[in-house]
Coordinates of C-alpha atoms in Angstrom, one line a residue:
M1 CA 17.8 2.4 0.6
T2 CA 17.1 5.9 -1.1
D3 CA 17.5 9.5 -0.5
A4 CA 14.7 11.6 -2.0
T5 CA 13.0 14.8 -2.0
A6 CA 9.3 14.3 -0.2
G7 CA 7.2 17.7 -1.3
A8 CA 4.9 16.7 1.4
S9 CA 7.4 16.7 4.4
G10 CA 10.3 18.9 3.3
A11 CA 12.6 18.9 1.0
D12 CA 15.5 17.8 3.0
E13 CA 14.1 14.6 4.3
K14 CA 16.0 11.3 4.2
T15 CA 13.6 8.5 3.2
F16 CA 13.5 5.1 2.8
L17 CA 11.3 3.8 -0.3
G18 CA 9.6 7.5 -0.2
H19 CA 8.7 7.5 3.3
P20 CA 10.5 9.2 6.7
R21 CA 13.4 7.5 7.8
G22 CA 11.9 7.1 10.7
L23 CA 9.4 4.3 10.0
V24 CA 12.2 2.4 9.6
T25 CA 13.3 2.6 13.2
L26 CA 9.3 2.4 14.4
F27 CA 8.8 -0.6 11.7
F28 CA 12.2 -3.1 13.3
T29 CA 10.9 -1.9 16.8
E30 CA 7.7 -2.9 16.5
M31 CA 8.6 -5.9 14.6
W32 CA 10.9 -7.3 17.3
E33 CA 7.8 -6.1 20.0
R34 CA 5.8 -8.4 18.3
F35 CA 8.4 -11.4 17.8
S36 CA 8.4 -11.4 21.6
F37 CA 5.0 -10.6 22.1
Y38 CA 3.5 -13.6 20.2
G39 CA 6.5 -15.7 20.2
M40 CA 6.1 -15.7 24.2
R41 CA 1.9 -16.0 23.0
A42 CA 2.3 -18.8 20.7
L43 CA 4.1 -20.8 23.8
L44 CA 2.4 -19.9 27.1
V45 CA -1.0 -21.9 27.1
I46 CA 0.7 -25.2 26.3
Y47 CA 3.6 -24.8 28.9
L48 CA 1.3 -23.9 31.3
T49 CA -0.6 -27.4 31.3
Q50 CA 2.4 -28.9 30.2
H51 CA 5.2 -27.4 32.7
F52 CA 3.3 -26.4 35.7
L53 CA 0.5 -28.9 35.3
F54 CA -2.1 -26.3 35.2
S55 CA -5.8 -27.2 34.6
D56 CA -7.3 -26.1 31.0
N57 CA -9.4 -24.0 33.2
K58 CA -6.7 -22.4 34.8
A59 CA -4.4 -22.1 31.9
Q60 CA -6.6 -20.5 29.6
G61 CA -8.3 -18.5 32.6
L62 CA -4.6 -17.0 33.0
Y63 CA -4.2 -16.5 29.4
G64 CA -7.6 -14.5 29.8
A65 CA -6.7 -12.3 32.5
Y66 CA -3.4 -11.8 31.0
A67 CA -4.7 -10.5 27.2
A68 CA -7.4 -8.6 29.2
L69 CA -4.9 -6.2 31.1
V70 CA -2.4 -6.4 27.6
Y71 CA -5.5 -4.4 25.8
L72 CA -6.8 -2.4 29.0
I73 CA -3.5 -1.0 30.1
P74 CA -2.6 1.1 27.5
V75 CA -5.8 3.1 27.9
I76 CA -3.1 4.5 30.8
G77 CA 0.3 4.9 29.0
G78 CA -1.3 6.4 25.9
V79 CA -2.6 9.4 28.5
I80 CA 0.5 9.6 30.4
A81 CA 2.4 9.9 27.0
D82 CA 0.6 12.2 25.7
R83 CA 0.5 14.3 28.8
F84 CA 3.9 13.6 30.2
L85 CA 6.4 11.7 28.9
G86 CA 6.2 11.4 25.4
S87 CA 5.7 8.7 23.1
R88 CA 9.8 8.7 22.6
K89 CA 10.5 8.2 26.3
A90 CA 7.3 5.9 27.0
V91 CA 8.2 3.4 24.4
T92 CA 12.0 3.2 25.8
I93 CA 10.5 2.8 29.4
G94 CA 7.7 -0.4 27.7
A95 CA 10.9 -1.9 26.0
V96 CA 13.2 -2.4 29.0
F97 CA 10.1 -3.8 31.0
L98 CA 9.1 -6.4 28.1
V99 CA 13.1 -7.3 27.8
L100 CA 12.8 -7.8 31.9
G101 CA 9.4 -9.9 31.6
H102 CA 10.0 -11.9 28.3
F103 CA 14.1 -13.0 30.1
G104 CA 12.2 -13.9 32.8
M105 CA 9.9 -16.1 31.5
A106 CA 13.2 -18.1 31.0
F107 CA 13.4 -18.9 34.3
E108 CA 11.1 -22.3 34.6
G109 CA 12.9 -24.1 37.3
R110 CA 12.3 -28.2 37.0
G111 CA 8.3 -27.5 36.7
S112 CA 5.5 -29.2 38.9
V113 CA 5.6 -32.9 39.5
Q114 CA 2.3 -34.5 39.6
E115 CA 1.5 -37.0 42.4
I116 CA -0.6 -40.4 42.9
T117 CA -1.7 -41.5 45.8
F118 CA -3.4 -45.2 45.6
V119 CA -6.6 -45.4 48.6
G120 CA -5.4 -47.8 51.4
D121 CA -2.2 -46.9 50.8
N122 CA -0.9 -43.8 52.4
T123 CA 2.8 -43.4 50.3
T124 CA 2.8 -40.8 47.5
Y125 CA 4.8 -41.5 44.3
D126 CA 5.5 -39.3 41.8
I127 CA 4.2 -39.4 38.0
I128 CA 6.7 -37.8 35.8
S129 CA 6.7 -37.1 31.8
E130 CA 9.9 -37.5 29.1
G131 CA 9.7 -36.8 25.9
R132 CA 7.6 -34.0 23.7
G133 CA 4.8 -34.4 21.5
D134 CA 3.8 -37.6 20.3
A135 CA 6.8 -38.9 21.9
R136 CA 5.7 -38.0 25.6
E137 CA 5.2 -40.6 27.9
L138 CA 4.4 -41.4 31.7
F139 CA 6.2 -42.9 34.2
L140 CA 5.5 -43.9 37.9
V141 CA 8.7 -42.7 40.0
A142 CA 8.9 -45.7 43.2
P143 CA 11.2 -46.2 45.9
G144 CA 15.0 -46.3 44.4
E145 CA 14.0 -44.1 41.3
V146 CA 12.3 -47.7 39.4
R147 CA 10.7 -46.3 37.0
Y148 CA 6.7 -48.0 35.7
P149 CA 5.2 -46.7 32.1
V150 CA 1.7 -45.4 33.2
S151 CA -0.9 -44.6 31.1
F152 CA -4.6 -42.9 32.7
T153 CA -8.0 -43.3 30.6
P154 CA -11.3 -42.4 32.2
E155 CA -11.7 -45.5 33.6
G156 CA -8.4 -45.6 36.1
V157 CA -4.7 -46.3 35.5
T158 CA -2.6 -49.0 34.0
I159 CA 1.1 -49.6 35.2
E160 CA 3.2 -51.6 33.4
G161 CA 5.8 -54.0 34.4
A162 CA 4.9 -53.5 38.3
A163 CA 5.1 -57.0 39.2
D164 CA 4.2 -57.3 42.7
A165 CA 4.9 -53.8 43.4
F166 CA 2.0 -52.5 42.2
R167 CA -1.5 -53.5 40.6
A168 CA -1.8 -54.0 37.2
S169 CA -4.5 -51.4 37.1
V170 CA -6.7 -49.7 39.3
P171 CA -10.2 -47.8 38.7
T172 CA -10.4 -44.1 39.7
S173 CA -11.9 -45.0 42.4
G174 CA -8.6 -46.6 43.5
F175 CA -6.2 -43.2 43.6
T176 CA -6.1 -39.4 44.0
L177 CA -4.0 -36.8 42.1
S178 CA -2.3 -34.2 43.1
T179 CA 0.3 -31.2 41.9
R180 CA 3.5 -30.2 44.0
P181 CA 4.6 -26.8 42.6
D182 CA 8.5 -26.5 42.1
V183 CA 10.0 -24.0 44.7
F184 CA 13.2 -21.9 45.1
E185 CA 15.0 -20.9 47.8
F186 CA 14.6 -16.8 48.6
G187 CA 15.9 -15.3 52.1
G188 CA 14.6 -18.3 54.3
M189 CA 11.2 -18.8 52.1
S190 CA 10.1 -21.3 49.6
I191 CA 9.1 -19.8 46.7
P192 CA 6.6 -21.5 43.7
F193 CA 8.3 -20.8 40.7
E194 CA 4.7 -20.1 39.8
Q195 CA 5.6 -16.5 40.9
V196 CA 8.2 -16.2 38.8
L197 CA 5.9 -16.3 36.1
Y198 CA 3.4 -14.0 37.2
L199 CA 5.8 -11.4 38.0
S200 CA 7.3 -11.7 33.9
L201 CA 3.6 -11.5 33.1
A202 CA 3.0 -8.6 34.8
L203 CA 6.1 -6.9 33.5
I204 CA 5.1 -7.5 30.1
I205 CA 1.7 -6.1 31.0
I206 CA 3.0 -3.1 31.8
G207 CA 5.4 -2.7 28.8
V208 CA 2.7 -3.5 26.2
G209 CA 1.1 -0.4 28.1
F210 CA 3.8 1.7 28.1
L211 CA 4.6 0.8 24.6
K212 CA 1.5 -0.6 22.6
A213 CA -0.5 2.9 21.3
N214 CA 2.5 5.0 21.8
I215 CA 4.4 3.9 18.9
S216 CA 1.3 4.0 16.5
T217 CA 1.5 7.5 17.7
T218 CA 4.6 8.1 16.6
V219 CA 3.9 6.7 12.8
G220 CA 1.5 8.8 12.6
S221 CA 3.6 12.5 14.1
L222 CA 6.2 11.7 11.0
Y223 CA 3.5 12.8 8.5
G224 CA 2.0 16.3 7.8
E225 CA -1.8 16.5 8.5
N226 CA -2.8 15.9 4.4
D227 CA 0.3 13.6 3.9
P228 CA -0.8 11.5 1.6
R229 CA 1.8 8.7 2.3
R230 CA 0.2 8.2 5.7
D231 CA -1.9 5.4 4.8
G232 CA 0.9 3.7 2.7
G233 CA 3.1 4.1 5.8
F234 CA 0.5 2.4 8.4
T235 CA 0.5 -0.4 5.7
I236 CA 4.1 -0.9 5.8
F237 CA 4.0 -0.9 9.9
Y238 CA 1.3 -3.3 9.7
M239 CA 3.7 -5.7 7.6
G240 CA 6.4 -5.2 10.1
I241 CA 3.4 -6.3 12.9
N242 CA 2.5 -9.2 11.4
L243 CA 6.3 -9.6 10.1
G244 CA 8.0 -10.1 13.3
A245 CA 4.9 -12.4 14.5
F246 CA 5.4 -14.5 11.5
L247 CA 9.0 -15.4 12.2
A248 CA 8.2 -15.8 16.2
T249 CA 5.9 -18.0 16.3
L250 CA 7.8 -20.4 14.0
A251 CA 11.3 -20.0 15.7
C252 CA 10.2 -19.3 19.4
G253 CA 7.3 -22.1 18.9
Y254 CA 10.0 -24.7 17.4
L255 CA 12.7 -23.8 19.6
G256 CA 10.4 -23.9 22.9
Q257 CA 8.6 -27.3 21.9
T258 CA 11.9 -29.2 21.1
Y259 CA 14.3 -28.1 22.8
G260 CA 13.1 -26.9 26.1
W261 CA 10.8 -23.8 27.1
A262 CA 13.6 -21.7 27.9
Y263 CA 15.5 -22.1 24.7
G264 CA 11.8 -20.3 22.8
F265 CA 11.1 -17.9 26.0
G266 CA 14.8 -16.9 25.8
L267 CA 14.6 -15.9 22.2
A268 CA 11.4 -14.2 22.4
G269 CA 13.7 -11.8 25.3
I270 CA 16.2 -11.6 22.6
G271 CA 14.0 -10.3 19.9
M272 CA 12.7 -7.5 22.0
T273 CA 16.5 -6.8 23.1
F274 CA 17.4 -5.9 19.7
G275 CA 14.2 -3.8 19.4
L276 CA 15.0 -1.8 22.2
I277 CA 19.0 -1.0 20.7
Q278 CA 17.8 -0.5 17.5
Y279 CA 15.2 2.1 18.4
L280 CA 17.9 3.8 20.6
M281 CA 20.0 4.1 18.0
G282 CA 17.3 5.1 15.4
Q283 CA 16.8 8.3 17.3
K284 CA 18.0 10.9 15.2
W285 CA 15.5 10.1 13.0
L286 CA 12.7 10.4 14.7
K287 CA 13.9 14.2 14.5
G288 CA 11.9 15.2 17.9
K289 CA 8.4 14.0 16.5
A290 CA 7.8 11.7 19.7
D291 CA 9.5 14.1 22.4
P292 CA 7.3 15.3 25.3
P293 CA 4.9 17.8 25.2
K294 CA 6.6 19.8 27.5
P295 CA 10.6 19.7 28.0
I296 CA 10.9 17.6 31.4
G297 CA 14.2 16.6 33.4
A298 CA 15.6 13.5 34.6
V299 CA 13.4 13.7 38.1
T300 CA 10.1 13.6 36.4
E301 CA 11.1 11.1 34.0
G302 CA 12.4 8.9 36.7
I303 CA 9.2 9.5 38.5
F304 CA 7.5 7.2 35.8
W305 CA 9.9 4.4 35.7
V306 CA 9.4 4.3 39.4
L307 CA 5.4 4.3 39.1
G308 CA 5.5 2.0 36.4
L309 CA 7.7 -0.6 38.7
V310 CA 5.3 0.2 41.2
A311 CA 2.4 -0.8 38.5
V312 CA 3.9 -4.2 38.3
I313 CA 2.6 -4.9 42.0
P314 CA -1.3 -5.0 41.2
A315 CA -0.7 -6.2 37.4
W316 CA 1.2 -9.2 39.3
M317 CA -1.8 -8.9 41.4
L318 CA -4.9 -9.0 39.0
V319 CA -3.1 -11.9 36.3
Q320 CA -3.3 -14.2 39.0
Q321 CA -7.3 -13.5 39.4
S322 CA -8.6 -14.8 36.7
E323 CA -12.2 -15.6 38.1
L324 CA -12.4 -12.0 39.5
M325 CA -11.7 -10.5 35.8
E326 CA -14.2 -12.9 34.6
Q327 CA -16.9 -11.3 36.8
A328 CA -15.9 -7.6 37.1
L329 CA -15.0 -6.9 33.2
P330 CA -18.6 -8.5 31.8
I331 CA -20.3 -5.7 34.6
L332 CA -18.3 -2.9 34.3
V333 CA -17.4 -2.9 30.5
P334 CA -21.2 -3.2 29.2
A335 CA -22.3 -0.4 32.5
L336 CA -19.5 2.1 30.5
F337 CA -20.6 1.1 27.2
V338 CA -24.6 1.8 28.8
L339 CA -23.5 5.1 29.9
V340 CA -21.7 6.4 27.0
L341 CA -24.6 6.1 25.1
A342 CA -26.7 8.0 27.7
F343 CA -24.0 10.5 27.0
A344 CA -24.5 10.1 23.1
L345 CA -28.0 10.3 23.6
I346 CA -27.8 13.3 25.8
G347 CA -25.3 15.1 24.9
F348 CA -25.2 15.2 21.0
K349 CA -27.9 15.8 18.5
G350 CA -28.3 15.6 14.8
T351 CA -25.6 13.9 13.1
E352 CA -22.9 13.4 15.9
R353 CA -25.5 11.9 18.1
S354 CA -26.4 9.4 15.1
K355 CA -22.1 8.7 14.6
M356 CA -21.8 7.9 18.0
I357 CA -24.4 5.3 18.3
A358 CA -22.9 4.0 14.8
A359 CA -19.7 3.6 16.5
L360 CA -21.3 1.9 19.6
I361 CA -23.3 -0.4 18.2
M362 CA -20.3 -1.8 15.7
V363 CA -18.0 -1.6 19.0
F364 CA -20.2 -3.9 20.8
F365 CA -20.0 -6.3 17.1
S366 CA -16.7 -6.0 17.3
V367 CA -16.3 -7.7 21.0
V368 CA -18.0 -11.1 19.8
F369 CA -15.6 -11.3 16.6
W370 CA -12.5 -10.9 19.2
M371 CA -13.8 -12.7 21.5
L372 CA -14.0 -15.9 18.8
F373 CA -11.1 -14.9 17.1
E374 CA -9.2 -15.1 20.2
Q375 CA -9.8 -18.5 20.4
A376 CA -6.2 -18.8 18.7
G377 CA -4.1 -18.5 21.6
S378 CA -6.4 -20.5 24.3
S379 CA -8.2 -23.3 23.0
L380 CA -7.1 -23.6 19.4
S381 CA -3.5 -23.5 20.8
L382 CA -4.1 -26.6 23.0
F383 CA -6.5 -28.0 20.1
A384 CA -2.9 -28.1 17.9
E385 CA -1.4 -30.1 20.7
R386 CA -3.3 -32.6 21.6
N387 CA -6.5 -33.5 18.6
T388 CA -4.4 -32.4 15.5
D389 CA -2.3 -34.3 13.4
L390 CA 0.9 -31.8 12.6
T391 CA 2.5 -33.9 9.7
V392 CA 3.4 -30.5 7.0
I393 CA 4.3 -33.7 4.6
P394 CA 5.5 -36.5 5.5
G395 CA 9.0 -36.3 7.3
V396 CA 8.1 -32.9 8.1
V397 CA 6.3 -31.9 11.4
M398 CA 4.9 -28.7 12.7
T399 CA 4.9 -27.6 17.0
A400 CA 1.7 -27.1 17.9
A401 CA 2.5 -23.8 19.0
Q402 CA 4.2 -23.1 15.2
T403 CA 0.2 -23.5 13.9
Q404 CA 0.0 -19.9 15.5
S405 CA 2.4 -18.9 12.7
F406 CA -0.7 -19.4 10.2
N407 CA -2.7 -16.0 10.8
A408 CA 0.1 -14.0 10.4
G409 CA 1.5 -15.5 7.2
F410 CA -1.9 -15.6 5.7
I411 CA -1.5 -11.5 6.4
V412 CA 1.6 -11.1 5.3
L413 CA 0.5 -12.6 1.4
L414 CA -3.0 -11.0 1.8
A415 CA -2.5 -7.5 3.4
L416 CA -1.5 -5.5 0.0
P417 CA -3.8 -7.6 -2.3
F418 CA -6.7 -6.8 0.3
S419 CA -5.7 -3.1 0.2
A420 CA -5.2 -3.4 -3.4
M421 CA -9.2 -5.0 -3.8
W422 CA -10.8 -1.9 -1.8
V423 CA -9.1 0.7 -3.6
A424 CA -10.1 -0.7 -6.8
L425 CA -13.7 -1.3 -5.3
S426 CA -13.6 2.2 -4.2
K427 CA -12.9 3.7 -7.6
A428 CA -15.7 1.2 -8.8
K429 CA -18.3 2.6 -6.2
L430 CA -18.2 -1.2 -4.8
E431 CA -16.2 -0.7 -1.6
P432 CA -18.8 -2.1 1.2
S433 CA -19.2 0.2 4.0
T434 CA -17.5 -0.4 7.5
P435 CA -20.9 -1.9 9.1
V436 CA -20.9 -4.7 5.7
K437 CA -16.8 -5.3 6.0
F438 CA -17.8 -5.7 10.4
A439 CA -20.7 -8.0 9.6
L440 CA -18.7 -9.8 6.4
G441 CA -15.6 -10.2 9.3
L442 CA -18.2 -11.9 11.2
I443 CA -19.5 -14.5 8.9
Q444 CA -16.0 -15.8 8.0
V445 CA -14.4 -16.2 11.6
G446 CA -17.8 -18.5 12.5
L447 CA -17.5 -20.2 8.7
G448 CA -14.2 -20.8 10.4
F449 CA -14.9 -23.0 12.9
F450 CA -17.6 -24.7 11.1
V451 CA -14.7 -25.8 8.7
L452 CA -13.1 -27.4 11.2
V453 CA -15.9 -29.1 12.8
F454 CA -16.3 -30.3 9.3
G455 CA -12.4 -31.6 9.3
A456 CA -13.0 -33.1 12.5
Q457 CA -14.6 -36.2 10.6
F458 CA -11.2 -37.2 9.1
A459 CA -9.7 -37.8 12.6
G460 CA -7.7 -40.7 12.6
P461 CA -7.8 -43.7 15.2
D462 CA -5.4 -41.4 17.6
F463 CA -8.6 -38.9 17.1
K464 CA -6.2 -36.5 15.6
V465 CA -7.9 -34.4 12.3
P466 CA -5.2 -33.4 9.3
L467 CA -3.4 -30.0 9.8
I468 CA -4.6 -28.9 6.8
W469 CA -8.7 -28.2 8.6
L470 CA -6.5 -26.2 11.3
A471 CA -5.0 -24.1 8.2
L472 CA -8.0 -23.4 7.0
L473 CA -9.7 -22.2 9.9
Y474 CA -6.9 -19.6 10.2
L475 CA -7.1 -18.6 6.6
L476 CA -11.5 -18.2 7.0
H477 CA -9.9 -15.7 10.3
T478 CA -7.6 -13.8 8.8
T479 CA -9.5 -12.6 5.9
G480 CA -12.6 -11.7 8.7
E481 CA -10.0 -9.5 10.5
L482 CA -8.5 -8.0 7.4
F483 CA -12.2 -7.4 6.9
L484 CA -12.6 -5.8 10.1
S485 CA -9.7 -4.8 12.1
P486 CA -7.7 -2.1 10.0
V487 CA -10.9 -0.3 10.1
G488 CA -11.8 -0.4 13.6
L489 CA -9.7 2.1 15.2
S490 CA -9.8 4.2 12.0
M491 CA -13.8 4.1 12.2
I492 CA -13.8 5.5 16.1
T493 CA -11.8 8.9 14.7
K494 CA -14.1 9.1 12.1
L495 CA -17.2 9.2 13.9
S496 CA -16.3 10.5 17.3
P497 CA -16.9 13.9 17.7
A498 CA -13.1 15.3 17.9
R499 CA -13.9 16.4 22.0
V500 CA -14.8 13.1 23.0
V501 CA -12.0 10.8 20.8
G502 CA -10.4 10.2 23.9
L503 CA -13.2 8.2 25.8
M504 CA -14.6 6.8 22.3
M505 CA -10.9 5.2 22.0
G506 CA -10.6 4.2 25.8
V507 CA -14.5 2.4 25.0
W508 CA -12.7 0.7 22.3
F509 CA -9.7 -0.8 24.2
L510 CA -11.9 -1.4 27.1
S511 CA -14.5 -3.6 24.5
S512 CA -10.6 -5.3 23.3
S513 CA -10.4 -6.3 27.3
L514 CA -13.7 -7.5 27.5
A515 CA -14.0 -9.9 24.3
H516 CA -10.6 -11.3 26.0
I517 CA -12.3 -12.2 28.9
L518 CA -15.3 -14.1 27.9
A519 CA -12.9 -15.9 25.0
A520 CA -11.2 -17.3 27.9
I521 CA -14.4 -18.4 29.2
I522 CA -15.8 -19.9 25.9
A523 CA -12.3 -21.4 25.9
Q524 CA -12.4 -23.1 29.5
S525 CA -15.8 -24.8 28.2
T526 CA -13.5 -27.2 26.1
S527 CA -11.2 -27.7 29.4
S528 CA -10.8 -31.9 29.8
E529 CA -8.9 -33.6 32.8
T530 CA -5.0 -34.2 32.0
V531 CA -2.6 -35.8 34.1
A532 CA 1.3 -34.8 33.7
G533 CA -0.2 -32.2 30.9
Q534 CA -1.7 -35.4 29.1
V535 CA -5.3 -36.0 28.2
V536 CA -6.8 -38.9 29.7
D537 CA -9.6 -39.0 27.3
P538 CA -8.3 -38.1 24.1
A539 CA -11.8 -39.0 22.1
G540 CA -13.6 -36.7 24.8
Q541 CA -11.3 -34.1 24.5
L542 CA -12.2 -34.4 20.6
A543 CA -16.0 -34.0 20.9
T544 CA -16.1 -31.2 23.5
Y545 CA -13.9 -29.0 21.3
V546 CA -16.4 -30.2 17.9
G547 CA -19.7 -29.2 19.9
T548 CA -17.9 -26.0 21.1
F549 CA -17.0 -24.7 17.8
Q550 CA -19.8 -25.6 16.4
M551 CA -22.2 -23.0 18.9
V552 CA -19.5 -20.5 18.6
G553 CA -19.7 -20.9 14.8
I554 CA -22.6 -20.3 14.9
A555 CA -22.5 -17.5 17.2
G556 CA -20.4 -15.3 14.2
I557 CA -22.6 -16.4 11.5
V558 CA -26.0 -15.2 13.6
F559 CA -24.4 -11.9 14.8
G560 CA -22.8 -11.4 11.1
V561 CA -26.2 -11.6 9.6
L562 CA -27.7 -9.3 12.3
L563 CA -25.2 -6.6 10.8
L564 CA -25.5 -7.3 8.3
A565 CA -29.7 -6.9 8.2
L566 CA -28.7 -3.7 10.4
S567 CA -26.1 -2.2 7.7
P568 CA -28.4 0.4 5.5
I569 CA -29.6 1.6 9.1
L570 CA -25.8 2.3 10.2
K571 CA -24.8 3.3 7.1
K572 CA -27.6 6.0 7.2
W573 CA -26.3 7.0 10.8
M574 CA -22.8 7.5 10.0
A575 CA -23.6 10.1 7.4
D576 CA -20.7 11.1 5.1
V577 CA -18.2 8.3 6.9
R578 CA -17.3 5.3 4.9

């Protein structure tokens, strides 16, 4: 750490590596926030299918609804901060809600129980699982707590050592399955532990809504308008995001799947607590840059705390209504898109009109990119759990949740080289235009799926694909992200007329929300029948993944090539903006 003079921002400014000291506060706040977010995300879908015994459809639908809301609510949080609270107070409120939500995830209960009822027998028996990962086994619990190992196939169930108590095998037509939720007693009511899950997710959604957009705004406010350090500051901040995500998926993913879900989710909560503490302790370094636009009293601030708590209720309701969101967002967001396009055609002329149209077209293609890329938290997470040999080297095995670290790890390794590459290409007048970067990003995300489809032929007799092929998919998805993601928000601000920048940012976030719902719909097409969280037909599951990934790979490449063909026109419409 050094104290230096920075002419762009004042002779007395305390700096860190040449940047305002406030960047350190924001770097670690965001690093710990992303630690908590990605630590929980790495475990979520696996947790839903193995602990609460959700069907694949329900688990991936819930994840999609949650992710869509995470990108939808910051639009409102940004407006509240801009007009009333300021970024500092908004981030503080968001961090507190996140701490509560992540610790709430650690209250898991005993988990739901799979039940089996044989035709002609009115008695229902429990099916329980023991162990984790490949060592996981299923048992039928008979009267007297006698346990019989069982295995399920598409043809039926086999019961080992049952003697005269049960038939050795029963066809699928000879039994029915049901799920009994775990409950806790509260005020004389039996409340499913699922509701604790939904409430925790709602708290996280509202917390992200207050924090996500506003902490990035604070980073920008640390620099003067023409401060040459601004881009470097955001690069450092971006590294913090991915460093947090990388560490979280390794640590939370290991604890959650090795020792128990509560340990993984609890560590995510501890990480967010660290973020909140150091953010509050580092306020002096922000030098009032994140304060409210006008001074507000304790009562006004208290009102927004209460409104945040009230907002948890609709978030709690919506996160449970994945089908409603899957029906509504694909209608509402395109309708808004058409209205904004009509507004651009009618309300603007000349260069301003063409720039807005170019921006809207690239927003559309970004939806395609993110709906493919965001398979990471759903279908690819379950693919890692079910159909991936997680052996890194002999004797070293990852958990499925830890494979989520590949994306963040590759970004930490590649972000600075990519940044240097763009600078070098720009000096040589060879840097691709924004539409070309978007197109190449789409092609890479499509190719990533084809790498995994190709790797499926090397699956062993247990229908598990070597880990290297999943890692290569994430490598291509990461390079695709580096072509598209860093320039996305910048593109919106550069191409939008000043009076409608807020509207266009809203369209950007809404499109991201739509992308996550569409990603959930794609992920649901990979669903497979499970019993107590275990796949009944591993071979069929692998074939389903291969078929779906092949289709989405084609979609990525086709849309990428289409955008590449349109890029000369879009570049012309963008005028002087690259």
